[in-house]
Amino acid sequence: MRAWELQGFSLDELVLVERPVPEPGPREVLVRVLATALNSRDLQVIHDQYDPDQRLPLVPVSDGVGEIVAVGDEVGRVAVEDRVVGAFAQGWIAGERTWERWLTHLGGHRDGLLQEYALLDAEGTVRAPAYLGDAEAAAATSAAATAWQALVVQGGIHAGQTVLVQGTGGVALFALQFARLAGADVIVTSGHEEKLERALALGACAGINYRESADWDERVLELTGGVGVDHVVETAGDLARSLNCLRVGGLVSCVGYLGQLDLDAAGAPDWSYRTGIIPVLVKNARLQGLSAAPRESYEEMYRAMERARLRPPVERVFPFEEAVEALRYLKSGAHFGKVCVAGAAS
Amino acid sequence: MRAWELQGFSLDELVLVERPVPEPGPREVLVRVLATALNSRDLQVIHDQYDPDQRLPLVPVSDGVGEIVAVGDEVGRVAVEDRVVGAFAQGWIAGERTWERWLTHLGGHRDGLLQEYALLDAEGTVRAPAYLGDAEAAAATSAAATAWQALVVQGGIHAGQTVLVQGTGGVALFALQFARLAGADVIVTSGHEEKLERALALGACAGINYRESADWDERVLELTGGVGVDHVVETAGDLARSLNCLRVGGLVSCVGYLGQLDLDAAGAPDWSYRTGIIPVLVKNARLQGLSAAPRESYEEMYRAMERARLRPPVERVFPFEEAVEALRYLKSGAHFGKVCVAGAAS
Amino acid sequence: MRAWELQGFSLDELVLVERPVPEPGPREVLVRVLATALNSRDLQVIHDQYDPDQRLPLVPVSDGVGEIVAVGDEVGRVAVEDRVVGAFAQGWIAGERTWERWLTHLGGHRDGLLQEYALLDAEGTVRAPAYLGDAEAAAATSAAATAWQALVVQGGIHAGQTVLVQGTGGVALFALQFARLAGADVIVTSGHEEKLERALALGACAGINYRESADWDERVLELTGGVGVDHVVETAGDLARSLNCLRVGGLVSCVGYLGQLDLDAAGAPDWSYRTGIIPVLVKNARLQGLSAAPRESYEEMYRAMERARLRPPVERVFPFEEAVEALRYLKSGAHFGKVCVAGAAS
Amino acid sequence: MRAWELQGFSLDELVLVERPVPEPGPREVLVRVLATALNSRDLQVIHDQYDPDQRLPLVPVSDGVGEIVAVGDEVGRVAVEDRVVGAFAQGWIAGERTWERWLTHLGGHRDGLLQEYALLDAEGTVRAPAYLGDAEAAAATSAAATAWQALVVQGGIHAGQTVLVQGTGGVALFALQFARLAGADVIVTSGHEEKLERALALGACAGINYRESADWDERVLELTGGVGVDHVVETAGDLARSLNCLRVGGLVSCVGYLGQLDLDAAGAPDWSYRTGIIPVLVKNARLQGLSAAPRESYEEMYRAMERARLRPPVERVFPFEEAVEALRYLKSGAHFGKVCVAGAAS
């Protein structure tokens, strides 16, 4: 079978190789990958900015959907022909994120889905909603589950609240959609007018172009009558401003840091992004760091998505052979919605 | 001013009297009542089935909206001309329901709103949403707040869940509307086909006529693929059946008991309604008893209603002089939506 | 190896047989059983009062401790020579109790520990605290975890609260000890004066002999200044009385029902125990049904026990060959503390 | 009566004046102050480092205990001769901290207790535990309630957990005592060996002298077997280090910032203390900012203290006339335990 193998930490060292089709162990399943979806985290892995202990070679990409073609002896949860996604951390089924559970993540600690066939833990799979196409199902995985975990499971979002979503990346757009589903208002920031318009079309009640309003937090305060928002989904921005436009007692979900990392001359990330802590005290703010979600949250999320027939925006689906182009496109930041890659056999 | 005064425990002893307009204390407000809405609890009070220590005479009816015409010296939260509702228990602002807070309820422990002018605690008022008419605002008070408290504040309802609502009484219809607002599915039971149809028109996904399907719990199990519902809003029914169609780990909010009370020959209620407790264990069920909500919950609820422009169904508005007829109509059970009474000056 | 095999639903049909030592699968471990502890649930299983679908033959008894003597290929969490207990439901690691997770319980759905060697899921094991002897470690398993789950994980118990514990069974005594550890006061009921004295010695602040005070709930109200207790651990009693002596907003954990079940002439249990539901509403009570706990809760509980060097009372340890006598002794109800059985090789 | 009046923002402008004894309004009480306890927040107020809108003149100091000598007409909760403390924010009874509730804080927004008699809201008072002396009762107020709120109400602390307490200030020592009461282990940091010894005597399991171990976070990791602590009570330290020694999923309660504020040449505080946010994400950490607590939390806390007969350490009680010396002593940082001031009539 064909697999994209990362042999060194650069996109140039991601190469298409031939590998034997693996056999599932007693509690594993083998899937034929139907589609994958790319995250900025995949680029971080490729550029060695994710895990200091990352080993190579590696098949990258955590998110995707596949059809089960073989199951181990003890597998009862799922069956051949089921169309399933793999939870980001295969061993994280329920409960809190522990290191033990975390160190099972696809396309990092284990081989990911950018290959023709892939092994998954039976317990680490979830049936994909039937109404979603392959690319959509691939798209609605770890970024979606992170947004669901932040807003619904740990955030207790409800009708009447207001959520600030920063940018239009993967987690941000799912946060927008899930907040709307919960009856909440959403304010979106972006540096691109056309992305703001698409966010409004997805249900945002207001968009703020931070290139035009550098003090976007003041704009958020205006929009909320001086009160501030109940929830910030902090994906890329400036925590000081997020805290400034948070209501007293509000919640900031820290799910990303892209905008905060500068690369030094050698291309290494600068981890020193810092923020003031006084506002946490003054605002009685709550902050929570999140990364993906347990399998249980995927199941709950799919129940909600299925009933609402919620469709994730997919920007573009690249052929399997053009996975490197897809990753470069993601890197360009031009997209609105997920960048996907078709399965090898498509 | 005119006031309906309960002088003995029967509808025949509810009489229209003349009373002096009261003066607000330093932290009180005087409102001109614009509309009231009736609850079965008001009938219980009138028939001495609510509080063994109920004193008379009493101006009944807890729910209503009024315009502030005078405020005490220390009042800052609200002002003359504000249109406000009174929280059911005037002294319950936030936190748990304690006896101390509870023993401030309108139309029971204190005089209620079935009068031309009424006193309220400034802290116990909430501004009514401007988009609602007077009768609608009167309708969206304690029954609404009970449903909000049960599903949102204490129930953590979210998209993808399924709620069972029993009947089409006040709390039931608000539960239906708030569950829909949260992205949840709703199954409604009723003994009247036309009420089921109106419930479906309000957004219920299924209706069960318990006169036709006595084992309605089995129908609920079928509708949920054998899993059961996440939440039951138990208002009048049979807890054994509610537990039977609850999912493992699900929640039953006990908010009413009308259907469970038989009257003995002397007209006294039979409080011995009993249910099996084994299913609580087997299902790992959770139960919570609720009665109304703190003022904070009203405010949060109005935020949600206002954004969704959610309108409570109002069945009929009786003139102030016909309050007794309105209560008789409520008693008949023929209504779908709230039965309201106009203010004296309307 | 030797194993106690239940061949029919009576203690007379529990017989000592010879079985081959099983081989662990890739994610299983084989333990040499060092000690087991008996629960009334084991008697229910033996008398066919637990699960209508119970299959035979069965090795009964869920609770015990063993030394790992072999591990499967993929096992990393534990190792040979580790002394471990098995979680009651082997597949319930974290999260809510689902049927899927529940149907892995030892000594019921799977063979239990009343045998010389037993297989456990590696994920379903927890290292036993080193300071506990074998019988103590066997004792501190599912009854302990149920009490921990009820009071700490789902009950949020804290210093200054008061807990009512019914009787002196397994869950009851652990509830007493854990409540004390949390800084809470404990009131215990029992029909035996000497058991009350032992409960006081374990830290209870008051004991009520329900043979002397049939209206023990009124005594509880007196002891709490008329307020009622914050938490009832309902194991065997009368829910109507439990609700009567609960504070407004208090929590009842339903974990057992022994006292509520009568056997009919044919020896079948009468499941019709019923209670009034009105008090749930009036008291704004919360009820939660519980059965055992996920593996995560065992780990947390052992951390707490280990630091406090908390020792569970063990009434008596029977030799392996006298397991039937041990079960009969448990049935007699004469014990205070756990009734244990030594491992076959002891 | 005599009162200490702050007439300008320095200790030199805190002067003893004569004022008329005030009259309680209908819902107020007049107390004769028996003792007050000082907090670093009182120094911040005095030096204009607390609230940019602080108005003068002001009677400072929020914490204290008094005997009720007169009550308003509508007061039922408390009575003359009751010994009560005043909640820090007089209008914050229950629920979240809102601005409206916050802007009722004693010794800041309203006159405080450094006077012979003081007015309190009846709703804002709590009866002091009888077993505590006056200085102890004064000591066990806002600092205690903050620690209780952080660990118990919002932190869900339980037996088996480990808490890191920074320094030996007011909140820190109460956090130590409450954590011990809950069955948790406590690690304390300090720059003074003798303070560490006194913390150990109060029940801490380990002390770290940060003057000797600058990388005290690494010491904490060692002490917790590399896992990290469950909870940090962040009062004065370095959030980056706190996050480093937090377990995955742990909680940091931000309750103070003294150590983080440098004063510039003009004596103005430097609010720019900043910390890295990446660790929040990597650790899935939770942070919560806290300031004091609602009245409800005081009541719950006193229930717990009373049963455990927990005594707060009081370092020294200054005569009323030496209040300025007391504040200077507090400023010196030499104390371990609360610095108190006797009532004017003592």
mmCIF file of N, CA and C in Angstrom, chain A residues 23 32 34 53 85 131 139 198 203 241 252 260-261 268 283:
data_model
loop_
_atom_site.group_PDB
_atom_site.id
_atom_site.type_symbol
_atom_site.label_atom_id
_atom_site.label_comp_id
_atom_site.label_asym_id
_atom_site.label_seq_id
_atom_site.Cartn_x
_atom_site.Cartn_y
_atom_site.Cartn_z
ATOM 1 N N GLU A 23 -1.591 -5.900 9.863
ATOM 2 C CA GLU A 23 -2.619 -6.819 10.377
ATOM 3 C C GLU A 23 -3.160 -6.268 11.700
ATOM 4 N N ARG A 32 -9.522 1.194 5.548
ATOM 5 C CA ARG A 32 -9.085 1.778 4.287
ATOM 6 C C ARG A 32 -9.434 3.254 4.393
ATOM 7 N N LEU A 34 -10.507 6.810 3.688
ATOM 8 C CA LEU A 34 -11.350 7.423 2.660
ATOM 9 C C LEU A 34 -11.025 8.894 2.454
ATOM 10 N N ASP A 53 10.193 15.003 21.592
ATOM 11 C CA ASP A 53 10.628 13.606 21.483
ATOM 12 C C ASP A 53 10.105 12.916 20.228
ATOM 13 N N VAL A 85 -14.232 7.206 12.189
ATOM 14 C CA VAL A 85 -13.099 8.114 12.380
ATOM 15 C C VAL A 85 -12.304 7.582 13.572
ATOM 16 N N TYR A 131 -24.790 11.100 7.194
ATOM 17 C CA TYR A 131 -25.175 12.196 6.300
ATOM 18 C C TYR A 131 -23.983 13.004 5.797
ATOM 19 N N ALA A 139 -13.185 16.034 8.165
ATOM 20 C CA ALA A 139 -13.047 17.391 8.700
ATOM 21 C C ALA A 139 -13.584 17.492 10.125
ATOM 22 N N ARG A 198 -17.930 35.258 5.325
ATOM 23 C CA ARG A 198 -18.306 33.835 5.331
ATOM 24 C C ARG A 198 -18.681 33.392 6.750
ATOM 25 N N GLY A 203 -23.430 32.145 10.583
ATOM 26 C CA GLY A 203 -24.264 32.402 11.746
ATOM 27 C C GLY A 203 -23.688 33.365 12.765
ATOM 28 N N ARG A 241 -5.909 40.950 25.556
ATOM 29 C CA ARG A 241 -7.130 41.528 24.984
ATOM 30 C C ARG A 241 -8.331 40.621 25.260
ATOM 31 N N VAL A 252 -12.129 31.542 29.467
ATOM 32 C CA VAL A 252 -11.292 31.546 28.273
ATOM 33 C C VAL A 252 -10.787 30.124 28.037
ATOM 34 N N GLN A 260 0.894 33.303 18.458
ATOM 35 C CA GLN A 260 1.756 33.747 19.543
ATOM 36 C C GLN A 260 3.200 33.308 19.358
ATOM 37 N N LEU A 261 3.407 32.359 18.478
ATOM 38 C CA LEU A 261 4.757 31.816 18.326
ATOM 39 C C LEU A 261 5.481 32.523 17.193
ATOM 40 N N ALA A 268 13.416 27.919 14.973
ATOM 41 C CA ALA A 268 12.870 27.295 16.182
ATOM 42 C C ALA A 268 11.796 28.201 16.773
ATOM 43 N N LYS A 283 -10.896 40.119 37.043
ATOM 44 C CA LYS A 283 -12.115 39.689 36.370
ATOM 45 C C LYS A 283 -12.675 38.402 36.972
#
